[in-house]
Short mmCIF file of N, CA and C in Angstrom, two decimals:
data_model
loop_
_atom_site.label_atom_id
_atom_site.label_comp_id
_atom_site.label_asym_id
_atom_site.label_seq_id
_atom_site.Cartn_x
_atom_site.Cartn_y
_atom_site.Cartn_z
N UNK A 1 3.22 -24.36 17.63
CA UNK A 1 3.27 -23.35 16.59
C UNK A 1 2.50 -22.12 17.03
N UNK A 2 2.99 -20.89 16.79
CA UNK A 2 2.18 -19.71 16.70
C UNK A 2 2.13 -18.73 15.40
N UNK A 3 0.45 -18.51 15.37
CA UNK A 3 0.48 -18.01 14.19
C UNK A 3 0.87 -16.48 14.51
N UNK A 4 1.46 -15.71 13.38
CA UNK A 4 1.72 -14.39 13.69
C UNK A 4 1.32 -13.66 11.87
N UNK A 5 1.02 -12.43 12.10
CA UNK A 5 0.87 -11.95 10.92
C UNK A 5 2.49 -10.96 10.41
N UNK A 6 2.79 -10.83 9.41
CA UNK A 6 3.94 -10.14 9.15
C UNK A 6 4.04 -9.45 7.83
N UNK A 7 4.16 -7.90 8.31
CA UNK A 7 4.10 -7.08 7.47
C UNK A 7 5.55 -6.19 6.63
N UNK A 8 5.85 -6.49 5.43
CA UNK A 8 6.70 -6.13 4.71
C UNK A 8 6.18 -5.39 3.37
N UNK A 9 6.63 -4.12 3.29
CA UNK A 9 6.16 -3.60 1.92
C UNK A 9 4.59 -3.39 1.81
N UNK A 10 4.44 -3.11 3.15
CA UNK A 10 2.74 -3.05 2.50
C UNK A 10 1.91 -4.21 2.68
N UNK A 11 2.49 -5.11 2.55
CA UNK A 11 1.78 -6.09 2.55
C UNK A 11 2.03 -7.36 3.45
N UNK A 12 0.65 -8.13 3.64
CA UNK A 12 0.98 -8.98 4.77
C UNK A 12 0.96 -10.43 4.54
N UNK A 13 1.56 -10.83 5.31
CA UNK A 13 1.69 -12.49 5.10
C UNK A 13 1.63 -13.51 6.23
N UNK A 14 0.51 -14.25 6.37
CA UNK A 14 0.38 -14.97 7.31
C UNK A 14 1.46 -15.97 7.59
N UNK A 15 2.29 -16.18 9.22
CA UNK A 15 3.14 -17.30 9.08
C UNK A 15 2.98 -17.99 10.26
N UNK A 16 3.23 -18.87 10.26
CA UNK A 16 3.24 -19.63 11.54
C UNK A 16 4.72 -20.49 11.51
N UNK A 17 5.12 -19.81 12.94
CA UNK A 17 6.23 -20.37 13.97
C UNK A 17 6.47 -21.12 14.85
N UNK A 18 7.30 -22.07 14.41
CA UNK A 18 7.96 -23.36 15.26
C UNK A 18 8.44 -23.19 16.46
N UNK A 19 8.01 -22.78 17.86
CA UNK A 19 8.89 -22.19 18.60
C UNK A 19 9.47 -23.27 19.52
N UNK A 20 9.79 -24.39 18.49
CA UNK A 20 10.74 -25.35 19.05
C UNK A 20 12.57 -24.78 18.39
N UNK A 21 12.05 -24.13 17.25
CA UNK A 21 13.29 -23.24 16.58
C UNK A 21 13.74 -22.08 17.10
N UNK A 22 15.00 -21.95 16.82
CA UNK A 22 15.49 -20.60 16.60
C UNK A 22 15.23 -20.02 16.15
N UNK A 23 15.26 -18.13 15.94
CA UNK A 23 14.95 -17.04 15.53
C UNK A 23 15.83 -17.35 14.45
N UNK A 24 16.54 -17.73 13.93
CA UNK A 24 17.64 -17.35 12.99
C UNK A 24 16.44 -18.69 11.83
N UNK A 25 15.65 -19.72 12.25
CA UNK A 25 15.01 -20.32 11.11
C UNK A 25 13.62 -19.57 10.90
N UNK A 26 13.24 -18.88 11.84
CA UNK A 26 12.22 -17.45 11.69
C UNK A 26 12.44 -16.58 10.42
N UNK A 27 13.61 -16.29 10.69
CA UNK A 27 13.86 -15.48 9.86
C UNK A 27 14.46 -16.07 8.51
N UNK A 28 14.83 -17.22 8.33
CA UNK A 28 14.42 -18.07 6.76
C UNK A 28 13.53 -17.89 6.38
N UNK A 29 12.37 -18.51 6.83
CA UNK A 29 10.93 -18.39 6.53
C UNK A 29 10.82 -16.87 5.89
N UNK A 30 10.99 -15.88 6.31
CA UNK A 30 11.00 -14.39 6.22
C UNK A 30 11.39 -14.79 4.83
N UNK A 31 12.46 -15.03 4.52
CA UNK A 31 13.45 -14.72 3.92
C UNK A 31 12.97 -15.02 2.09
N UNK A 32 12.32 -16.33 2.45
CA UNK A 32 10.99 -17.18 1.60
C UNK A 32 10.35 -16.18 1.07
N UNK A 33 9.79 -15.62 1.77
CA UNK A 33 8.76 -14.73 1.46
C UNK A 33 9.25 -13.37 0.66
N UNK A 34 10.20 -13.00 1.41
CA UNK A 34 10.25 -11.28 1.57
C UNK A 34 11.75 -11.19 -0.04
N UNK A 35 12.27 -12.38 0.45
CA UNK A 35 13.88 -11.96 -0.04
C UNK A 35 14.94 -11.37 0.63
N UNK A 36 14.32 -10.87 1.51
CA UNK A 36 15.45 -9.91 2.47
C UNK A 36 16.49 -11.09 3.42
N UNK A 37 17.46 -10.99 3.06
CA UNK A 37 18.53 -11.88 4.10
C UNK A 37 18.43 -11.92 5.46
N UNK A 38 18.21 -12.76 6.04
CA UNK A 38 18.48 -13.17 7.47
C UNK A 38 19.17 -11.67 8.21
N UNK A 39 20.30 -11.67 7.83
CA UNK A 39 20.96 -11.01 8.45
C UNK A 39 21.19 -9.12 8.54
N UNK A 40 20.24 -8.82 7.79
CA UNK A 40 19.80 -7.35 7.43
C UNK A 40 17.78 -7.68 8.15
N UNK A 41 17.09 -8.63 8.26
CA UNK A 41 16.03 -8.33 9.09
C UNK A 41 16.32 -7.57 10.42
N UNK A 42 15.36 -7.05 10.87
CA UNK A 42 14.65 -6.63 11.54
C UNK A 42 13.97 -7.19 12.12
N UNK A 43 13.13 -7.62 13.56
CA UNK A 43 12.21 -7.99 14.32
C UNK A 43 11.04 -6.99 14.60
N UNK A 44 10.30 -6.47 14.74
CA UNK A 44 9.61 -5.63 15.64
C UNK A 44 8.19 -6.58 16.29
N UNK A 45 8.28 -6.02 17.21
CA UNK A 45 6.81 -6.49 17.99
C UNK A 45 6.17 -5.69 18.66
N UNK A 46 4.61 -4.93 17.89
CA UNK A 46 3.93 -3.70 18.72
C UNK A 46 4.97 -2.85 19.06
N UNK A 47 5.73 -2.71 17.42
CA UNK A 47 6.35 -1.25 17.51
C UNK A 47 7.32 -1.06 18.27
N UNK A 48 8.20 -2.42 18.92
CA UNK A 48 9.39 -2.32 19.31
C UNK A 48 10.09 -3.36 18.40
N UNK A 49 11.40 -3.08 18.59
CA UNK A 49 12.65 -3.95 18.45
C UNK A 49 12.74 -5.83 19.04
N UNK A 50 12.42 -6.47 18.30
CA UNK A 50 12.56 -7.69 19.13
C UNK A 50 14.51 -7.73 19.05
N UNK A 51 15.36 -7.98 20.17
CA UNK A 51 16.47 -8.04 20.03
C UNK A 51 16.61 -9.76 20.21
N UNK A 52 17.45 -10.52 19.45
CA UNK A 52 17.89 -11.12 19.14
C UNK A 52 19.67 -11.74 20.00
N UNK A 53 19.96 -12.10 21.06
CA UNK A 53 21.10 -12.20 21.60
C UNK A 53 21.87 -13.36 21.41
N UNK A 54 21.38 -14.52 20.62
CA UNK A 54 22.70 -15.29 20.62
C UNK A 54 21.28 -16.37 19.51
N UNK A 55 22.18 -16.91 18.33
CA UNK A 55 20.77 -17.99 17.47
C UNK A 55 20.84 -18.72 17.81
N UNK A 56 21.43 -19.36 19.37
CA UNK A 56 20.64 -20.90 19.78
C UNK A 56 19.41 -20.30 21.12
N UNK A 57 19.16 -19.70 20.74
CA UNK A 57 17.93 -18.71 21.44
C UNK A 57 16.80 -19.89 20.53
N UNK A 58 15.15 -20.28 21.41
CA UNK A 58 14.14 -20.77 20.98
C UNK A 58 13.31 -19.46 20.60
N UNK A 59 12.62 -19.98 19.39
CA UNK A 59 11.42 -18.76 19.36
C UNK A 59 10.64 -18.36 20.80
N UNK A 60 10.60 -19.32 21.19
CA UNK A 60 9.42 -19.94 22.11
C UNK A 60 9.82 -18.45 23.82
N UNK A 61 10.98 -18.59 24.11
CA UNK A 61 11.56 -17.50 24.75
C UNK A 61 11.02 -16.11 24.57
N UNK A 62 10.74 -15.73 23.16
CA UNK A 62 10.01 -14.33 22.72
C UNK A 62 8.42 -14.42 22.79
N UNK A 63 7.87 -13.50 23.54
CA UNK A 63 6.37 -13.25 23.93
C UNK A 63 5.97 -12.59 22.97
N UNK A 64 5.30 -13.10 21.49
CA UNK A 64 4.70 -12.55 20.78
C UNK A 64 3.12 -12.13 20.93
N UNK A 65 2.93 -12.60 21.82
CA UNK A 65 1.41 -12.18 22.38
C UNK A 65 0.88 -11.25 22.72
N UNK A 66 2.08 -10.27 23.71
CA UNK A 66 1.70 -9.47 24.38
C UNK A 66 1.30 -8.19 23.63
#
C-alpha cells in the first residue's frame, strides 16, 4: 500500500493505494470520496498529468514518489 494525500475542492483526503490494483479501482476509491465518476477524473502528480494507457495497468507501475 501507498499512502498518498488527495486534493479535491479545497480539500484533502488521506488515501491509501493497493498497488496490487488498477488505476481504474484508484479511481473508485476517488469516486467514494469526491463523487466525481471514474471516467471524467483526472490524475495529476507534482503538477503533471498522470496518463493512464490501458485499466489492466497496476498502480504499482506509477511512481508516486517522485
Amino acid at each position: 500500500f501507498i499512502a498518498v494525500s488527495v486534493k479535491w475542492q479545497k480539500k484533502m483526503f488521506p488515501v491509501e493505494i493497493d498497488t496490487t490494483q488498477t488505476p481504474f479501482v484508484f479511481k473508485c476509491q476517488l469516486y467514494d470520496l469526491t463523487g466525481v465518476p471514474p471516467e471524467r477524473q483526472k490524475l495529476m502528480v507534482k503538477g503533471g498529468l498522470l496518463k493512464v494507457k490501458s485499466k489492466n495497468n497496476h498502480v504499482k507501475h506509477f511512481n508516486f514518489s517522485d
